[in-house]
CSV table of C-alpha atoms in Angstrom, one decimal:
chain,number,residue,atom,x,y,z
A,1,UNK,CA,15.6,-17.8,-18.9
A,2,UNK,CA,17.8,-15.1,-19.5
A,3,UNK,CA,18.5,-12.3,-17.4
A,4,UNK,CA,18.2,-8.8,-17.7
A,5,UNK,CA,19.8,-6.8,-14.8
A,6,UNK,CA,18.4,-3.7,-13.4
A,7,UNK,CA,20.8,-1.8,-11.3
A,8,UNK,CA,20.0,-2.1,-7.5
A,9,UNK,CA,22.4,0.5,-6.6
A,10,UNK,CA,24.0,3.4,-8.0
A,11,UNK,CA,27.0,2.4,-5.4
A,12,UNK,CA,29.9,3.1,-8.5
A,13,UNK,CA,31.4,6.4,-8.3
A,14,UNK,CA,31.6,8.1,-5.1
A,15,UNK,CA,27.9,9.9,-4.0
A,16,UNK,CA,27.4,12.9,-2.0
A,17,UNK,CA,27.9,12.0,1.7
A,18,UNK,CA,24.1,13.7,2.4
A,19,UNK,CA,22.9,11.2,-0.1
A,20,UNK,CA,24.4,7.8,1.3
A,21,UNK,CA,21.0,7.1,2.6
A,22,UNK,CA,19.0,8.3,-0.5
A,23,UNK,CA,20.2,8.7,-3.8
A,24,UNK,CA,18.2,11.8,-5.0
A,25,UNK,CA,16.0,11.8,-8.3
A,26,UNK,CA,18.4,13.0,-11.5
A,27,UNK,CA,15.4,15.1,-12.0
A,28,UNK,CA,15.1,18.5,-10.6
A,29,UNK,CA,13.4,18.3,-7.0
A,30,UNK,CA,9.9,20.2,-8.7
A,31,UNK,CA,6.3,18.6,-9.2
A,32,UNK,CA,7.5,16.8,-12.5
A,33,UNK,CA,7.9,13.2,-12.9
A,34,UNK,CA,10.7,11.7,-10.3
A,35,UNK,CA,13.5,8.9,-11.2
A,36,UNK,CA,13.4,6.1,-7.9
A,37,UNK,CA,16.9,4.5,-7.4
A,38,UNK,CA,17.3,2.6,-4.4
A,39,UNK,CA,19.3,3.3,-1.3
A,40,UNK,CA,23.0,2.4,-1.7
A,41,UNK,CA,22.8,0.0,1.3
A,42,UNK,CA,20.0,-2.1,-0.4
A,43,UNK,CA,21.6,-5.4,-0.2
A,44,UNK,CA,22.9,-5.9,-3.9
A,45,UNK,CA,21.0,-9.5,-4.3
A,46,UNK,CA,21.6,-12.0,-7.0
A,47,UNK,CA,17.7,-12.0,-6.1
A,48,UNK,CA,17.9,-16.0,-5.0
A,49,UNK,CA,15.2,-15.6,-1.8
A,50,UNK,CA,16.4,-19.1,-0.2
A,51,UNK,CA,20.3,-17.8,-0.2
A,52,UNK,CA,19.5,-14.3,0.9
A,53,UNK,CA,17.0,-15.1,4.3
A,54,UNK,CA,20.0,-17.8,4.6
A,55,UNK,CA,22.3,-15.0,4.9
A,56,UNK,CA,20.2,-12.6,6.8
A,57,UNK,CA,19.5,-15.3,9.3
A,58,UNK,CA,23.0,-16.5,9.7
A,59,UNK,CA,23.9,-12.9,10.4
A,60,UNK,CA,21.6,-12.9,13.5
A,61,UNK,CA,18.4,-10.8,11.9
A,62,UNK,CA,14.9,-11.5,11.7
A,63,UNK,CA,15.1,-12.2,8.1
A,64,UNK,CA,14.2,-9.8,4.3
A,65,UNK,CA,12.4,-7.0,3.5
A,66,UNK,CA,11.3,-6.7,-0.1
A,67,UNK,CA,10.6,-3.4,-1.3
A,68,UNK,CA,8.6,-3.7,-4.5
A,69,UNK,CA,8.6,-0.3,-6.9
A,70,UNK,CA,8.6,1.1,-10.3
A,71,UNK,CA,11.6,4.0,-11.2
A,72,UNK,CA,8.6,5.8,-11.9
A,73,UNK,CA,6.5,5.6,-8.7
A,74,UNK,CA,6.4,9.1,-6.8
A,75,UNK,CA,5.1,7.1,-3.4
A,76,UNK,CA,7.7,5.1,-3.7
A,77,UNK,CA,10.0,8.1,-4.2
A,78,UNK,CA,8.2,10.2,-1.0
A,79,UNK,CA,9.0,6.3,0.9
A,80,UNK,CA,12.5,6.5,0.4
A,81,UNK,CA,13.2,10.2,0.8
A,82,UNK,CA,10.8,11.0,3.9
A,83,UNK,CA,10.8,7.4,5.5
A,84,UNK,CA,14.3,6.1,5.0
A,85,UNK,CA,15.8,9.7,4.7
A,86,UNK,CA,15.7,9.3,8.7
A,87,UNK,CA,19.2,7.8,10.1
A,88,UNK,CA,17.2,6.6,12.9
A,89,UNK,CA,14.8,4.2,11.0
A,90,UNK,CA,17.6,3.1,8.9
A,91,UNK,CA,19.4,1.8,11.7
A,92,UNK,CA,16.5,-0.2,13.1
A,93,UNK,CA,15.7,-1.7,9.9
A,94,UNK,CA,19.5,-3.4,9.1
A,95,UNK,CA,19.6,-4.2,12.4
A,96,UNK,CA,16.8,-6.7,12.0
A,97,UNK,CA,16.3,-6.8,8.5
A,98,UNK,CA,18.1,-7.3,5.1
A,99,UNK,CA,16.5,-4.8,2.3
A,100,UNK,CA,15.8,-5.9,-1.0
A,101,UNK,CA,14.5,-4.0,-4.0
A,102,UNK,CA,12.4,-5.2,-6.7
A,103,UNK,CA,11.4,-3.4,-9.9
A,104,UNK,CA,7.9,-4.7,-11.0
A,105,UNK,CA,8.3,-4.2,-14.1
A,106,UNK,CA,11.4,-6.1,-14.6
A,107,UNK,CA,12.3,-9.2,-16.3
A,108,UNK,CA,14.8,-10.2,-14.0
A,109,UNK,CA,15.4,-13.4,-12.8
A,110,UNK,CA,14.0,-14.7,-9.3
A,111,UNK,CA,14.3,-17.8,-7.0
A,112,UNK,CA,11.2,-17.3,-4.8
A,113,UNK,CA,11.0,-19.0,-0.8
A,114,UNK,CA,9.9,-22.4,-2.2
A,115,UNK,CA,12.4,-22.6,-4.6
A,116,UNK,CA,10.2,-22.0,-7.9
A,117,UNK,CA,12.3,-19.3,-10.8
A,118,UNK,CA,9.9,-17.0,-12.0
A,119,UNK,CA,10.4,-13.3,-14.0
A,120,UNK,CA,11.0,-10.5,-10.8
A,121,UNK,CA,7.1,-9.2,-12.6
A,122,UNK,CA,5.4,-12.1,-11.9
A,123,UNK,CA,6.9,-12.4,-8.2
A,124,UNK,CA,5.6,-9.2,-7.4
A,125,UNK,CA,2.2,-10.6,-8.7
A,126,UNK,CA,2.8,-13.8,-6.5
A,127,UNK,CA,3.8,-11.5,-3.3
A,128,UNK,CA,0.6,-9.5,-3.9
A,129,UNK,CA,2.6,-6.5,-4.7
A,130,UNK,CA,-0.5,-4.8,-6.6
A,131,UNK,CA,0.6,-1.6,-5.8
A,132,UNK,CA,4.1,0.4,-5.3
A,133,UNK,CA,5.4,0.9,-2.7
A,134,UNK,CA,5.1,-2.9,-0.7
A,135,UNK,CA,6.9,-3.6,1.8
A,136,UNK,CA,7.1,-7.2,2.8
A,137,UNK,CA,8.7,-8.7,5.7
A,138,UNK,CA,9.4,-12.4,5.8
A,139,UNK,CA,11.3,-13.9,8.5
A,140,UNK,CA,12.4,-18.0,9.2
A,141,UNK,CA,11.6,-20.2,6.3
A,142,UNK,CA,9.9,-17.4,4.1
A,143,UNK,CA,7.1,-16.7,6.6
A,144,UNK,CA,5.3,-13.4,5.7
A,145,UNK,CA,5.4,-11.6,9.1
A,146,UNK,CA,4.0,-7.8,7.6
A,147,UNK,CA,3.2,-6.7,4.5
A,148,UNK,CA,2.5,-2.9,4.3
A,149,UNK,CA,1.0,-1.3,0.7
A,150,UNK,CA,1.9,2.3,-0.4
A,151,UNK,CA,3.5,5.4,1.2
A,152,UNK,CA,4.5,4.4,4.8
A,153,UNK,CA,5.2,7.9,6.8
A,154,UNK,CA,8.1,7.6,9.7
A,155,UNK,CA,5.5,7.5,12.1
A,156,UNK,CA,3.5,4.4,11.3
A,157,UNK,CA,6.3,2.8,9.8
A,158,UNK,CA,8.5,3.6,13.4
A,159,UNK,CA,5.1,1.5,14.9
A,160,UNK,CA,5.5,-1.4,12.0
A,161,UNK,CA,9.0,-1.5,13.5
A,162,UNK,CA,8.0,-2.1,17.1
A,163,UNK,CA,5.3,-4.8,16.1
A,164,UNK,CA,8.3,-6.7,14.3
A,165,UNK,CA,10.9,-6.2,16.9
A,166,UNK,CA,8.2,-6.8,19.8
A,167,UNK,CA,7.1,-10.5,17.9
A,168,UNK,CA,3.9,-9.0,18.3
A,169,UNK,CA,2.9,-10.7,14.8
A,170,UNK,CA,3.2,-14.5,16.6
A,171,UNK,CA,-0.4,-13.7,18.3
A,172,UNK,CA,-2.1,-10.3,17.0
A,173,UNK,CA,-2.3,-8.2,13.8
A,174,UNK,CA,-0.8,-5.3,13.0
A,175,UNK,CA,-3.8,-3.2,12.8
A,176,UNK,CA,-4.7,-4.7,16.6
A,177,UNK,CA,-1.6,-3.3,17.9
A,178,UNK,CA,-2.1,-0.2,17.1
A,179,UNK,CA,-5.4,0.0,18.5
A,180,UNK,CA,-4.1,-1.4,21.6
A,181,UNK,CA,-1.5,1.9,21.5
A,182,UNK,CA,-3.9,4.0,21.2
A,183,UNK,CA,-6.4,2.8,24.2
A,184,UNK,CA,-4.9,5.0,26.1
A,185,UNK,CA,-6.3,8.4,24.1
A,186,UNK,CA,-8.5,11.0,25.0
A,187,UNK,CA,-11.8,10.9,23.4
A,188,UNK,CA,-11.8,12.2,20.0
A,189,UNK,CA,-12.7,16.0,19.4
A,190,UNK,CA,-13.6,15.3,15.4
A,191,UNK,CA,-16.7,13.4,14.3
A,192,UNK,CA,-15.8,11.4,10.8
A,193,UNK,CA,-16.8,13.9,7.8
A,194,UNK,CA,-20.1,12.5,6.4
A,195,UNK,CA,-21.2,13.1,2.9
A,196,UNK,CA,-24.3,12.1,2.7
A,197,UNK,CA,-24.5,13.2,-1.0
A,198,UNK,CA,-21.6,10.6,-2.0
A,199,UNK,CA,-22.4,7.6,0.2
A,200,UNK,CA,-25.5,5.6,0.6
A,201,UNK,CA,-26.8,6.2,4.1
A,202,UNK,CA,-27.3,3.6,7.2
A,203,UNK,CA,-28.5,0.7,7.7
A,204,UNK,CA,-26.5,-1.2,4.6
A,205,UNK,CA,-26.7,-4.2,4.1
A,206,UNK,CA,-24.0,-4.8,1.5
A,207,UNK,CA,-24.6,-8.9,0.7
A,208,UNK,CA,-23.8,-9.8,-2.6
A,209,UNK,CA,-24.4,-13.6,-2.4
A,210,UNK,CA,-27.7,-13.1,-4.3
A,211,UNK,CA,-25.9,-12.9,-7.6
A,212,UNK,CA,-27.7,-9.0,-8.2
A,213,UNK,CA,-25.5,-6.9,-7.8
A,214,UNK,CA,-25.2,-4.1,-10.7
A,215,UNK,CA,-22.7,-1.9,-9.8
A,216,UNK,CA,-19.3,-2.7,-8.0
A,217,UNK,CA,-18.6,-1.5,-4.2
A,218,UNK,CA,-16.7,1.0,-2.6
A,219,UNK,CA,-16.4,1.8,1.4
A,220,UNK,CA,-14.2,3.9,2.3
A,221,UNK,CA,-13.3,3.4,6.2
A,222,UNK,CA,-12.7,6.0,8.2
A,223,UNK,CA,-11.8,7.7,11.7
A,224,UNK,CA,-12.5,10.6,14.1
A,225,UNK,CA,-9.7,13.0,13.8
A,226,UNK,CA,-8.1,11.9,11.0
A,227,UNK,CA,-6.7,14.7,9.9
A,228,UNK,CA,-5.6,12.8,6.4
A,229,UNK,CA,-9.7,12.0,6.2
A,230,UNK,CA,-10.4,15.7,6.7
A,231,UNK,CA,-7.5,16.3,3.3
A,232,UNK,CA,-9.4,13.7,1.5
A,233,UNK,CA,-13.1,15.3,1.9
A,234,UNK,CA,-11.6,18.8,1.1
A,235,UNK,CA,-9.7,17.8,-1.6
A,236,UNK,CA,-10.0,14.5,-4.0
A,237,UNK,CA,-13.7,14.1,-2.8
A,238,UNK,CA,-14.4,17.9,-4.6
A,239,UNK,CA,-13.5,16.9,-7.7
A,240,UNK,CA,-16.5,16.3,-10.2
A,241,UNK,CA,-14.8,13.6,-12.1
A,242,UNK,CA,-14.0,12.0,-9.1
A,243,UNK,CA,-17.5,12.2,-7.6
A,244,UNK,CA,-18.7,10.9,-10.7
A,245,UNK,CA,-16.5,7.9,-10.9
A,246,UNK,CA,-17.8,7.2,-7.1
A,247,UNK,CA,-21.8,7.5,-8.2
A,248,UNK,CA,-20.6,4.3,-10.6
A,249,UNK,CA,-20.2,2.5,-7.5
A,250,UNK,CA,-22.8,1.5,-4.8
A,251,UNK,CA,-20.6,3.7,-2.2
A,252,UNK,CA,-20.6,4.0,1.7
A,253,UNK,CA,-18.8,5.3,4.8
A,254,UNK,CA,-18.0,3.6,7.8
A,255,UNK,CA,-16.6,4.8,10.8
A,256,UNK,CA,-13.8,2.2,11.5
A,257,UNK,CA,-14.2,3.0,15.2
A,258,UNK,CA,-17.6,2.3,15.6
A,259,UNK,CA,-18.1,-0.7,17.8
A,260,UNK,CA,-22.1,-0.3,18.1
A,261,UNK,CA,-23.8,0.0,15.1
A,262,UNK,CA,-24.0,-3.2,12.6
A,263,UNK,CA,-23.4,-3.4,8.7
A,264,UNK,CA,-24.3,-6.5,6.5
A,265,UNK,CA,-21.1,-7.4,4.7
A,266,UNK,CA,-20.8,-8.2,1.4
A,267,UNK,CA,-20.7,-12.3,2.3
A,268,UNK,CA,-23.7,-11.9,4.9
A,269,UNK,CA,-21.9,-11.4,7.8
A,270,UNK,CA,-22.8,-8.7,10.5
A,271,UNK,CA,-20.8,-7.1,12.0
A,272,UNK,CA,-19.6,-3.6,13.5
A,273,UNK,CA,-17.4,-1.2,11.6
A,274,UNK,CA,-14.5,-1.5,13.6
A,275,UNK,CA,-14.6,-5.6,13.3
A,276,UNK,CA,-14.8,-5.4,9.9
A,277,UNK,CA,-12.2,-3.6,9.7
A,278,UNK,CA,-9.8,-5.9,11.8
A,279,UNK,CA,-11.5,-8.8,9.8
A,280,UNK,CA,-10.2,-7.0,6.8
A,281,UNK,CA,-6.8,-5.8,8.2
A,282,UNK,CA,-7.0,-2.6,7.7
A,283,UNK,CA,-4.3,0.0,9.1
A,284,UNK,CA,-5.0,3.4,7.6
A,285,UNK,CA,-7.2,5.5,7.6
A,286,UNK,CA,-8.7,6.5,5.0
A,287,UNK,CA,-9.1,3.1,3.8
A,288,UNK,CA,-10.8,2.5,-0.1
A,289,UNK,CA,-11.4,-1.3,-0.3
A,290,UNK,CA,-13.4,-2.3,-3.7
A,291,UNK,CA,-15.3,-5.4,-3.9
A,292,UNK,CA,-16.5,-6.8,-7.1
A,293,UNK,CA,-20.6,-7.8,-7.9
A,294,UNK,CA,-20.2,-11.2,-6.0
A,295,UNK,CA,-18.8,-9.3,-2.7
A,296,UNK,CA,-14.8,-10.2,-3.6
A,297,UNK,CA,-12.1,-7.9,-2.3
A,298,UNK,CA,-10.6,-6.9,-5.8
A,299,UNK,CA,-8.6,-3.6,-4.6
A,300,UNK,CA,-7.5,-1.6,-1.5
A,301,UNK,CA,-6.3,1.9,-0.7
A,302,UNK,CA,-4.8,1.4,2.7
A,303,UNK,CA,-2.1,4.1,3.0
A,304,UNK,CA,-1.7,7.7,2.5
A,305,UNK,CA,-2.5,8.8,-0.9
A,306,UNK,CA,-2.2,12.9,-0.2
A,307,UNK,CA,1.5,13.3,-0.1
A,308,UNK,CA,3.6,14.6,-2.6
A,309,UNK,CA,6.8,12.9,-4.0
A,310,UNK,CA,8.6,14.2,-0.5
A,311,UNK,CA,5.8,12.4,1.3
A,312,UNK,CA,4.6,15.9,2.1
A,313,UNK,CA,1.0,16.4,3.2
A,314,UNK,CA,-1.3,17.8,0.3
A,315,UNK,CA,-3.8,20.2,1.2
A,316,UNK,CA,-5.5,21.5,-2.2
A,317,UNK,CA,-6.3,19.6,-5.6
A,318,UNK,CA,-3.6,17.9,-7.0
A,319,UNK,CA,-3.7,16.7,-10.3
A,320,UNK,CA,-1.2,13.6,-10.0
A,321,UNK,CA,-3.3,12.3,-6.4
A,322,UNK,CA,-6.4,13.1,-8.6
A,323,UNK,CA,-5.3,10.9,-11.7
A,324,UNK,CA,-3.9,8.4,-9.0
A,325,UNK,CA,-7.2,7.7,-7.1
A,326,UNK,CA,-9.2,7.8,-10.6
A,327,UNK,CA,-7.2,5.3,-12.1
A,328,UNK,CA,-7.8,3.2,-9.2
A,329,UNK,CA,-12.0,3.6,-9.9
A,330,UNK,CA,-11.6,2.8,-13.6
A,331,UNK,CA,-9.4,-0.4,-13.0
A,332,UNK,CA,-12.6,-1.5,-10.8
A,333,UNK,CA,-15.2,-0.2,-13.2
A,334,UNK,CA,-13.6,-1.5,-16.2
A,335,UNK,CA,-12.4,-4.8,-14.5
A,336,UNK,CA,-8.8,-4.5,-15.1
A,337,UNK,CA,-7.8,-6.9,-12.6
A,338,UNK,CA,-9.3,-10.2,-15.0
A,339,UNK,CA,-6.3,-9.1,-17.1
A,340,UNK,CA,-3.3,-7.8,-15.0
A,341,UNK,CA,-3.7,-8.0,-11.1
A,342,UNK,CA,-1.2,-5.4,-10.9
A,343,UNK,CA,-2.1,-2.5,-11.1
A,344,UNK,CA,1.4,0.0,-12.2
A,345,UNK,CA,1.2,-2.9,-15.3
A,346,UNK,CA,-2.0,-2.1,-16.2
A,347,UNK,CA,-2.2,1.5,-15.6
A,348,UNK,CA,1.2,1.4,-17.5
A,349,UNK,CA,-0.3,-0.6,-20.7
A,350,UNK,CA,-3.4,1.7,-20.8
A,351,UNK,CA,-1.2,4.8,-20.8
A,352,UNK,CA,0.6,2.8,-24.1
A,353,UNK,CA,-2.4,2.2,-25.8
A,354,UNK,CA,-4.0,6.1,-25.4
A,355,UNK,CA,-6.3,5.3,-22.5
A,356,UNK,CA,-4.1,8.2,-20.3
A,357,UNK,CA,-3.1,7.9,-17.4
């Protein structure tokens, strides 16, 4: 195959010394479209995985993180600014950790962590890399210790941190970690936003086995003071195209707290909220996960869609988030994922061929 390089790093010529961490966008810092360009200390890989865990391991660290993007990705853009703009973090992650970055897009050339070459697109298919920003951690022999899906703030990604450096991933998921952190909190003061109008009300039984279902799913997982649940009701959840796309769905609202009541899942289990959400592996909150009409997981939303490309919190409309989460209904409701199971490919081929963005 032959290769087509994408730069890594803009490393050549000397960069600001403010911007050794993060090389800023060559657009202007406004709301228009950003340019992503990895960190100068990215390790510059010939993008063989074998040789480069090799490396990381002989060097004494846990092993790779991947960081799958598009140039184009504003997440991605908020990720590197907000998240890795932070000396601190930095640190921690080459300490343990050599960094990687992968265009999804790109045709390059890549050895995967059994050996197999295959285009750097279709390894970000293979990695489950539907959506940019992923972060994946492997560590000794190519073993996937984390994999994290969309903008990561410093603070849960300072928590991802401790899970890896703790081992806590040889006996308990990330999501159970965190819940064990936050035993220890004072009983919350919010109740989870209902919207009664939106979401089918309880009891649900959600089993799809019978083969007749109409419409797809959508349950949207949420927590008592969740202050990025509270943005989401007063801001993507008001806006009519939105709501409309969500009546195309049979949609509900859990509470992924709730250890008492019971919900039917979509493969006839039943179980509480909160275990279906550990089941599930769920970390954020809010949390969209889309099933298809036999009950499969076809999508997820488990990160913080509301932030800008600074991976500042968003507390009005925004028509970028807006477009974002209605792209994601429409690659449910129009099954995009039979012909490209990554999502930035599709949304990129329907922009191409006049179906917007």
């Amino acid at each position: 195959m032959l290769r087509f390089a994408i730069p890594r790093v803009l490393g050549i010529g000397l960069l600001a010394l403010a911007a050794a961490l993060l090389v800023t966008p060559v657009q202007a810092q406004t709301s228009g479209p950003v340019e992503v360009k990895h960190p100068a200390w990215f390790k510059d890989s010939l993008l063989d995985m074998p040789a480069d865990l090799k490396e990381a391991r002989d060097a004494g660290k846990t092993g790779l993180m991947l960081f799958f993007g598009t140039r184009t990705c504003s997440y991605c853009h908020a990720f590197l600014e907000n998240t890795f703009g932070r000396p601190e973090i930095v640190e921690r992650v080459q300490a343990s950790f050599d960094v990687i970055g992968f265009e999804v897009m790109s045709d390059d050339e890549v050895v995967d962590f059994q050996g197999k070459t295959l285009w750097a697109k279709d390894f970000a298919v293979q990695e489950r890399a539907q959506f940019t920003p992923t972060l994946a951690f492997y560590g000794e022999d190519g073993r996937l210790l984390l994999r994290m899906v969309g903008y990561v703030g410093p603070e849960r990604f300072t928590a991802a941190l401790d899970y890896l450096e703790a081992g806590a991933y040889e006996h308990q998921s990330l999501r159970a970690y965190l819940d064990a952190r936050e035993a220890a909190r004072a009983e919350p003061a919010r109740a989870v936003i209902r919207d009664q109008a939106l979401f089918a009300a309880a009891p649900l039984n959600l089993d799809r086995r019978g083969g007749d279902a109409q419409r797809p799913l959508l349950v949207v997982f949420e927590r008592p003071d969740c202050d990025t649940c509270e943005r989401l009701h007063r801001t993507v959840l008001t806006v009519p195209s939105v709501r409309e796309g969500i009546g195309r769905f049979e949609a509900v609202q859990l509470d992924m707290s709730d250890a008492d009541s019971r919900v039917i899942t979509p493969h006839g289990e039943t179980l509480s909220p909160r275990d279906w959400a550990v089941r599930l592996g769920l970390t954020h909150a809010p949390a969209l996960v889309f099933f298809d009409l036999q009950g499969d997981e076809v999508l997820r939303t488990d990160t913080d869609l509301l932030v800008d490309a600074h991976g500042r919190p968003v507390d009005e409309v925004n028509p970028r988030i807006t477009a974002n989460v209605q792209a994601r209904l429409d690659y449910v409701l129009e099954q995009g994922y039979l012909e490209q199971p990554q999502f930035q490919r599709w949304r990129a081929a329907r922009a191409r061929d006049g179906g917007g963005l």
